[in-house]
PDB file of C-alpha atoms in Angstrom:
ATOM      1  CA  MET A1348     125.900  91.351  98.680  1.00 51.00           C
ATOM      2  CA  GLY A1349     123.975  88.481  97.085  1.00 76.00           C
ATOM      3  CA  HIS A1350     121.007  90.703  96.142  1.00 90.00           C
ATOM      4  CA  ARG A1351     119.006  90.684  92.940  1.00 92.00           C
ATOM      5  CA  VAL A1352     118.965  94.046  91.179  1.00 95.00           C
ATOM      6  CA  LEU A1353     116.965  95.066  88.108  1.00 96.00           C
ATOM      7  CA  VAL A1354     118.499  97.875  86.018  1.00 96.00           C
ATOM      8  CA  VAL A1355     116.012  99.667  83.754  1.00 96.00           C
ATOM      9  CA  ASP A1356     117.763 102.011  81.307  1.00 95.00           C
ATOM     10  CA  ASP A1357     117.500 102.526  77.563  1.00 93.00           C
ATOM     11  CA  ASP A1358     121.231 103.344  77.278  1.00 92.00           C
ATOM     12  CA  PRO A1359     123.056 100.004  76.830  1.00 92.00           C
ATOM     13  CA  THR A1360     126.402 101.560  77.776  1.00 92.00           C
ATOM     14  CA  VAL A1361     125.088 102.769  81.126  1.00 91.00           C
ATOM     15  CA  SER A1362     123.332  99.463  81.770  1.00 93.00           C
ATOM     16  CA  ASP A1363     126.460  97.464  81.011  1.00 93.00           C
ATOM     17  CA  VAL A1364     128.669  99.572  83.284  1.00 92.00           C
ATOM     18  CA  VAL A1365     126.174  99.354  86.147  1.00 92.00           C
ATOM     19  CA  ARG A1366     125.792  95.601  85.612  1.00 93.00           C
ATOM     20  CA  ARG A1367     129.550  94.980  85.731  1.00 93.00           C
ATOM     21  CA  TYR A1368     130.070  96.972  88.921  1.00 92.00           C
ATOM     22  CA  LEU A1369     127.117  95.339  90.659  1.00 93.00           C
ATOM     23  CA  GLU A1370     128.209  91.855  89.640  1.00 93.00           C
ATOM     24  CA  GLN A1371     131.683  92.599  90.986  1.00 91.00           C
ATOM     25  CA  ASP A1372     129.954  93.480  94.248  1.00 90.00           C
ATOM     26  CA  GLY A1373     128.185  90.127  94.325  1.00 90.00           C
ATOM     27  CA  CYS A1374     124.784  91.099  92.941  1.00 92.00           C
ATOM     28  CA  GLU A1375     122.695  89.140  90.495  1.00 93.00           C
ATOM     29  CA  VAL A1376     121.719  91.663  87.807  1.00 95.00           C
ATOM     30  CA  ARG A1377     118.966  91.704  85.200  1.00 95.00           C
ATOM     31  CA  LEU A1378     118.619  94.378  82.528  1.00 96.00           C
ATOM     32  CA  ALA A1379     115.532  95.941  80.966  1.00 96.00           C
ATOM     33  CA  ALA A1380     115.773  98.291  77.988  1.00 93.00           C
ATOM     34  CA  ASP A1381     112.669 100.377  78.673  1.00 94.00           C
ATOM     35  CA  GLY A1382     109.840 100.970  81.094  1.00 94.00           C
ATOM     36  CA  ALA A1383     107.518  98.321  79.678  1.00 95.00           C
ATOM     37  CA  ASP A1384     110.232  95.664  79.849  1.00 95.00           C
ATOM     38  CA  GLY A1385     111.077  96.768  83.382  1.00 95.00           C
ATOM     39  CA  LEU A1386     107.489  96.387  84.595  1.00 95.00           C
ATOM     40  CA  ALA A1387     107.254  92.979  82.916  1.00 95.00           C
ATOM     41  CA  ALA A1388     110.523  91.884  84.559  1.00 95.00           C
ATOM     42  CA  VAL A1389     109.257  92.876  88.007  1.00 94.00           C
ATOM     43  CA  ALA A1390     105.953  91.111  87.409  1.00 92.00           C
ATOM     44  CA  ALA A1391     107.782  87.924  86.406  1.00 91.00           C
ATOM     45  CA  ASP A1392     110.248  87.938  89.310  1.00 91.00           C
ATOM     46  CA  VAL A1393     110.343  90.666  91.971  1.00 92.00           C
ATOM     47  CA  PRO A1394     113.939  91.862  92.559  1.00 94.00           C
ATOM     48  CA  ASP A1395     115.415  93.165  95.796  1.00 92.00           C
ATOM     49  CA  LEU A1396     115.938  96.617  94.271  1.00 94.00           C
ATOM     50  CA  VAL A1397     115.319  98.504  91.014  1.00 96.00           C
ATOM     51  CA  VAL A1398     117.721 101.000  89.446  1.00 95.00           C
ATOM     52  CA  LEU A1399     115.486 103.091  87.215  1.00 94.00           C
ATOM     53  CA  ASP A1400     116.394 105.693  84.599  1.00 93.00           C
ATOM     54  CA  LEU A1401     114.094 108.686  84.670  1.00 90.00           C
ATOM     55  CA  MET A1402     114.157 109.607  80.965  1.00 88.00           C
ATOM     56  CA  MET A1403     113.135 106.720  78.694  1.00 89.00           C
ATOM     57  CA  PRO A1404     110.988 106.445  75.577  1.00 88.00           C
ATOM     58  CA  GLY A1405     107.492 105.066  75.994  1.00 91.00           C
ATOM     59  CA  ILE A1406     106.791 104.529  79.681  1.00 94.00           C
ATOM     60  CA  ASP A1407     109.237 106.833  81.456  1.00 92.00           C
ATOM     61  CA  GLY A1408     110.826 106.260  84.840  1.00 92.00           C
ATOM     62  CA  ILE A1409     108.316 108.431  86.686  1.00 91.00           C
ATOM     63  CA  GLU A1410     105.383 106.344  85.485  1.00 94.00           C
ATOM     64  CA  VAL A1411     107.247 103.083  86.117  1.00 94.00           C
ATOM     65  CA  CYS A1412     107.993 104.175  89.687  1.00 93.00           C
ATOM     66  CA  ARG A1413     104.400 105.270  90.194  1.00 91.00           C
ATOM     67  CA  ARG A1414     103.113 101.846  89.081  1.00 93.00           C
ATOM     68  CA  LEU A1415     105.668  99.974  91.184  1.00 93.00           C
ATOM     69  CA  ARG A1416     104.640 101.959  94.253  1.00 88.00           C
ATOM     70  CA  ARG A1417     100.996 100.996  93.732  1.00 87.00           C
ATOM     71  CA  GLN A1418     101.847  97.305  93.361  1.00 87.00           C
ATOM     72  CA  LEU A1419     104.900  96.904  95.619  1.00 87.00           C
ATOM     73  CA  PRO A1420     105.203  99.830  98.043  1.00 82.00           C
ATOM     74  CA  GLY A1421     108.165  98.281  99.875  1.00 82.00           C
ATOM     75  CA  LEU A1422     110.305  97.606  96.788  1.00 89.00           C
ATOM     76  CA  PRO A1423     113.414  99.848  96.948  1.00 91.00           C
ATOM     77  CA  VAL A1424     113.873 102.095  93.892  1.00 93.00           C
ATOM     78  CA  ILE A1425     116.896 104.235  93.038  1.00 93.00           C
ATOM     79  CA  MET A1426     116.339 106.760  90.254  1.00 90.00           C
ATOM     80  CA  LEU A1427     118.973 107.822  87.724  1.00 90.00           C
ATOM     81  CA  THR A1428     118.490 111.453  86.699  1.00 85.00           C
ATOM     82  CA  ALA A1429     120.327 113.892  84.454  1.00 77.00           C
ATOM     83  CA  LEU A1430     122.547 116.454  86.152  1.00 60.00           C
ATOM     84  CA  GLY A1431     120.752 119.715  86.923  1.00 60.00           C
ATOM     85  CA  GLU A1432     117.197 118.425  86.492  1.00 64.00           C
ATOM     86  CA  GLU A1433     116.141 119.311  90.049  1.00 69.00           C
ATOM     87  CA  ALA A1434     112.442 119.391  89.229  1.00 74.00           C
ATOM     88  CA  ASP A1435     112.639 115.875  87.807  1.00 71.00           C
ATOM     89  CA  ARG A1436     114.576 114.625  90.845  1.00 72.00           C
ATOM     90  CA  VAL A1437     111.952 116.050  93.161  1.00 79.00           C
ATOM     91  CA  LEU A1438     109.177 114.508  91.085  1.00 79.00           C
ATOM     92  CA  GLY A1439     110.957 111.147  91.267  1.00 78.00           C
ATOM     93  CA  LEU A1440     111.034 111.382  95.048  1.00 82.00           C
ATOM     94  CA  GLU A1441     107.412 112.468  95.162  1.00 83.00           C
ATOM     95  CA  VAL A1442     106.243 109.371  93.292  1.00 84.00           C
ATOM     96  CA  GLY A1443     108.193 107.162  95.682  1.00 83.00           C
ATOM     97  CA  ALA A1444     111.848 106.770  94.697  1.00 88.00           C
ATOM     98  CA  ASP A1445     113.963 105.978  97.762  1.00 87.00           C
ATOM     99  CA  ASP A1446     117.087 107.638  96.410  1.00 86.00           C
ATOM    100  CA  TYR A1447     118.560 109.126  93.259  1.00 85.00           C
ATOM    101  CA  VAL A1448     121.944 109.413  91.553  1.00 87.00           C
ATOM    102  CA  THR A1449     122.637 112.092  88.960  1.00 85.00           C
ATOM    103  CA  LYS A1450     124.252 111.383  85.591  1.00 83.00           C
ATOM    104  CA  PRO A1451     127.123 111.345  84.925  1.00 83.00           C
ATOM    105  CA  PHE A1452     127.726 109.317  88.063  1.00 85.00           C
ATOM    106  CA  SER A1453     130.430 107.241  89.669  1.00 86.00           C
ATOM    107  CA  PRO A1454     129.484 103.542  89.472  1.00 87.00           C
ATOM    108  CA  ARG A1455     131.068 103.074  92.892  1.00 88.00           C
ATOM    109  CA  GLU A1456     128.803 105.781  94.305  1.00 86.00           C
ATOM    110  CA  LEU A1457     125.785 103.977  92.877  1.00 89.00           C
ATOM    111  CA  VAL A1458     126.931 100.701  94.450  1.00 90.00           C
ATOM    112  CA  LEU A1459     127.289 102.451  97.819  1.00 87.00           C
ATOM    113  CA  ARG A1460     123.816 103.984  97.495  1.00 87.00           C
ATOM    114  CA  ILE A1461     122.397 100.556  96.655  1.00 90.00           C
ATOM    115  CA  ARG A1462     124.118  99.028  99.673  1.00 87.00           C
ATOM    116  CA  SER A1463     122.691 101.749 101.902  1.00 84.00           C
ATOM    117  CA  VAL A1464     119.110 101.332 100.698  1.00 86.00           C
ATOM    118  CA  LEU A1465     119.242  97.527 100.849  1.00 86.00           C
ATOM    119  CA  ARG A1466     120.755  97.587 104.312  1.00 80.00           C
ATOM    120  CA  ARG A1467     117.952  99.792 105.584  1.00 75.00           C
ATOM    121  CA  ALA A1468     115.306  97.700 103.817  1.00 72.00           C
ATOM    122  CA  ALA A1469     116.480  94.482 105.491  1.00 67.00           C
ATOM    123  CA  PRO A1470     114.500  93.296 108.549  1.00 61.00           C
ATOM    124  CA  ALA A1471     116.274  93.767 111.854  1.00 54.00           C
ATOM    125  CA  THR A1472     118.066  90.609 113.041  1.00 53.00           C
ATOM    126  CA  ASP A1473     117.678  91.571 116.714  1.00 57.00           C
ATOM    127  CA  PRO A1474     114.435  93.539 116.683  1.00 51.00           C
ATOM    128  CA  PRO A1475     113.911  96.335 119.213  1.00 58.00           C
ATOM    129  CA  PRO A1476     110.432  96.928 120.667  1.00 72.00           C
ATOM    130  CA  PHE A1477     107.683  98.395 118.567  1.00 82.00           C
ATOM    131  CA  VAL A1478     107.779 102.165 118.176  1.00 87.00           C
ATOM    132  CA  ARG A1479     104.420 103.735 118.955  1.00 89.00           C
ATOM    133  CA  ASP A1480     102.714 107.087 119.268  1.00 92.00           C
ATOM    134  CA  ALA A1481      98.974 107.027 119.903  1.00 87.00           C
ATOM    135  CA  GLY A1482      97.465 105.156 116.921  1.00 91.00           C
ATOM    136  CA  LEU A1483     100.734 105.112 114.965  1.00 94.00           C
ATOM    137  CA  THR A1484     102.744 101.883 115.279  1.00 94.00           C
ATOM    138  CA  LEU A1485     106.002 100.827 113.612  1.00 93.00           C
ATOM    139  CA  ASP A1486     107.104  97.197 113.712  1.00 91.00           C
ATOM    140  CA  THR A1487     110.834  97.691 113.189  1.00 86.00           C
ATOM    141  CA  ALA A1488     111.594  93.977 112.807  1.00 82.00           C
ATOM    142  CA  ARG A1489     109.141  93.367 109.983  1.00 84.00           C
ATOM    143  CA  ARG A1490     109.259  96.997 108.794  1.00 87.00           C
ATOM    144  CA  LEU A1491     105.499  97.395 108.913  1.00 90.00           C
ATOM    145  CA  ALA A1492     103.580 100.509 109.825  1.00 94.00           C
ATOM    146  CA  GLU A1493      99.978 101.017 110.903  1.00 94.00           C
ATOM    147  CA  LEU A1494      97.829 104.032 111.688  1.00 94.00           C
ATOM    148  CA  ASP A1495      94.744 103.271 113.788  1.00 93.00           C
ATOM    149  CA  GLY A1496      94.961  99.654 112.672  1.00 91.00           C
ATOM    150  CA  THR A1497      95.204 100.479 108.960  1.00 94.00           C
ATOM    151  CA  PRO A1498      98.445  99.432 107.229  1.00 93.00           C
ATOM    152  CA  LEU A1499     100.544 102.273 105.783  1.00 94.00           C
ATOM    153  CA  SER A1500     102.345 101.878 102.449  1.00 91.00           C
ATOM    154  CA  LEU A1501     105.755 103.400 103.165  1.00 92.00           C
ATOM    155  CA  THR A1502     108.877 103.357 101.039  1.00 89.00           C
ATOM    156  CA  VAL A1503     112.205 102.356 102.586  1.00 87.00           C
ATOM    157  CA  ARG A1504     113.239 105.966 103.178  1.00 90.00           C
ATOM    158  CA  GLU A1505     109.800 107.018 104.425  1.00 93.00           C
ATOM    159  CA  PHE A1506     109.867 104.232 107.002  1.00 93.00           C
ATOM    160  CA  ASP A1507     113.407 105.144 108.066  1.00 92.00           C
ATOM    161  CA  LEU A1508     112.572 108.830 108.406  1.00 95.00           C
ATOM    162  CA  LEU A1509     109.395 108.206 110.371  1.00 96.00           C
ATOM    163  CA  MET A1510     111.150 105.704 112.644  1.00 93.00           C
ATOM    164  CA  PHE A1511     113.964 108.163 113.330  1.00 93.00           C
ATOM    165  CA  LEU A1512     111.570 111.001 114.148  1.00 95.00           C
ATOM    166  CA  LEU A1513     109.448 108.757 116.382  1.00 93.00           C
ATOM    167  CA  ARG A1514     112.546 107.700 118.291  1.00 90.00           C
ATOM    168  CA  HIS A1515     113.578 111.321 118.844  1.00 91.00           C
ATOM    169  CA  PRO A1516     110.357 113.177 119.672  1.00 91.00           C
ATOM    170  CA  GLY A1517     110.383 116.831 120.569  1.00 91.00           C
ATOM    171  CA  ARG A1518     113.809 117.601 119.111  1.00 92.00           C
ATOM    172  CA  ALA A1519     114.205 119.898 116.121  1.00 93.00           C
ATOM    173  CA  TRP A1520     116.352 118.428 113.357  1.00 94.00           C
ATOM    174  CA  SER A1521     117.778 120.376 110.446  1.00 94.00           C
ATOM    175  CA  ARG A1522     117.454 118.977 106.938  1.00 92.00           C
ATOM    176  CA  ALA A1523     121.227 118.482 106.837  1.00 91.00           C
ATOM    177  CA  GLU A1524     121.090 116.478 110.077  1.00 93.00           C
ATOM    178  CA  LEU A1525     118.271 114.308 108.743  1.00 94.00           C
ATOM    179  CA  LEU A1526     120.203 113.681 105.516  1.00 90.00           C
ATOM    180  CA  ASP A1527     123.108 112.492 107.647  1.00 89.00           C
ATOM    181  CA  LYS A1528     121.138 110.437 110.183  1.00 89.00           C
ATOM    182  CA  VAL A1529     118.558 108.844 107.862  1.00 90.00           C
ATOM    183  CA  TRP A1530     120.169 108.804 104.413  1.00 86.00           C
ATOM    184  CA  GLY A1531     123.786 108.580 105.531  1.00 82.00           C
ATOM    185  CA  TRP A1532     124.721 111.518 103.288  1.00 77.00           C
ATOM    186  CA  GLN A1533     127.305 114.012 104.492  1.00 71.00           C
ATOM    187  CA  PHE A1534     126.082 116.378 101.790  1.00 70.00           C
ATOM    188  CA  GLY A1535     123.306 116.346  99.209  1.00 71.00           C
ATOM    189  CA  ASP A1536     120.111 117.955  97.977  1.00 77.00           C
ATOM    190  CA  GLN A1537     118.102 118.884 101.078  1.00 84.00           C
ATOM    191  CA  SER A1538     114.896 118.965  99.034  1.00 86.00           C
ATOM    192  CA  THR A1539     115.060 115.160  99.386  1.00 89.00           C
ATOM    193  CA  VAL A1540     114.093 115.574 103.040  1.00 92.00           C
ATOM    194  CA  THR A1541     111.378 118.106 102.215  1.00 93.00           C
ATOM    195  CA  VAL A1542     109.734 115.764  99.713  1.00 92.00           C
ATOM    196  CA  HIS A1543     109.796 112.798 102.098  1.00 94.00           C
ATOM    197  CA  VAL A1544     108.317 114.856 104.919  1.00 96.00           C
ATOM    198  CA  ARG A1545     105.535 115.984 102.596  1.00 94.00           C
ATOM    199  CA  ARG A1546     104.809 112.385 101.578  1.00 93.00           C
ATOM    200  CA  LEU A1547     104.760 111.234 105.198  1.00 96.00           C
ATOM    201  CA  ARG A1548     102.354 113.997 106.156  1.00 96.00           C
ATOM    202  CA  GLU A1549     100.007 112.889 103.390  1.00 95.00           C
ATOM    203  CA  LYS A1550      99.962 109.414 104.938  1.00 95.00           C
ATOM    204  CA  ILE A1551      99.833 110.074 108.687  1.00 95.00           C
ATOM    205  CA  GLU A1552      98.263 113.510 109.168  1.00 95.00           C
ATOM    206  CA  PRO A1553      94.476 114.076 109.168  1.00 93.00           C
ATOM    207  CA  ASP A1554      95.150 117.390 107.408  1.00 95.00           C
ATOM    208  CA  PRO A1555      98.623 117.499 105.760  1.00 94.00           C
ATOM    209  CA  ALA A1556      98.295 121.271 105.360  1.00 93.00           C
ATOM    210  CA  GLU A1557      97.964 121.611 109.149  1.00 94.00           C
ATOM    211  CA  PRO A1558     100.261 118.857 110.476  1.00 95.00           C
ATOM    212  CA  ARG A1559     100.085 117.846 114.115  1.00 93.00           C
ATOM    213  CA  ARG A1560     102.801 115.183 114.239  1.00 95.00           C
ATOM    214  CA  ILE A1561     105.634 116.273 111.920  1.00 96.00           C
ATOM    215  CA  LEU A1562     105.967 119.992 112.503  1.00 96.00           C
ATOM    216  CA  THR A1563     108.029 122.527 110.580  1.00 96.00           C
ATOM    217  CA  VAL A1564     110.508 124.435 112.731  1.00 94.00           C
ATOM    218  CA  TRP A1565     111.031 127.567 110.665  1.00 93.00           C
ATOM    219  CA  GLY A1566     114.638 128.332 109.892  1.00 89.00           C
ATOM    220  CA  ILE A1567     115.757 124.922 111.179  1.00 90.00           C
ATOM    221  CA  GLY A1568     113.906 121.886 109.847  1.00 94.00           C
ATOM    222  CA  TYR A1569     111.378 119.515 111.427  1.00 96.00           C
ATOM    223  CA  ARG A1570     110.257 118.172 114.799  1.00 95.00           C
ATOM    224  CA  TYR A1571     108.073 115.191 115.682  1.00 96.00           C
ATOM    225  CA  GLU A1572     105.428 116.179 118.227  1.00 93.00           C
ATOM    226  CA  PRO A1573     104.038 113.203 120.197  1.00 90.00           C
ATOM    227  CA  SER A1574     100.266 112.940 120.099  1.00 79.00           C
ATOM    228  CA  ALA A1575      98.362 114.045 123.203  1.00 56.00           C
ATOM    229  CA  ARG A1576      95.609 111.481 122.709  1.00 50.00           C
TER     230      ARG A1576
END
């Protein structure tokens, strides 16, 4: 892979296992033992991706992710969460995590998730045309988004989801279909899609409570409605 990955976890056993598997996959890995060290490591040298434990003493993973999103909105973040903590997983997605893996986890699964996020974060080598709808523009080669000329701060998954919906306007997609098409998951927590849709609405809708672009299709999922203006 040749990517630089920062692993932020206060459990040295978990960190060591993740480091060994990532190094076997060709990654350059740095470790940070807590949230403060993780933020300092990113400030000193921005990695290609951060693997971030949710529960840590001091500055927890939620706050670390929140700060990273303010400073580096395009930096991919994968959250490690404890099994069964659905509310915490949702909160992690709401503050900007691109993906999550629940503990205990398969290190190989984590490597595959990292590959998926990094692959989607990479600029296109043969860029297709811009994707546009009224004042909304996505530059798929440089992975930049603008709304009425104002840059949008989108995470990797938010960009992917918006790009997919823009490319398939008018069609209703179920949450399971979006998990498959955008995340590459054959199964998983469908609340992941719900959270990302909510975050996108907050960024592209004049009134997120009354969306005009990303519409809810009750009993099915979501549909992108092209703007009439």
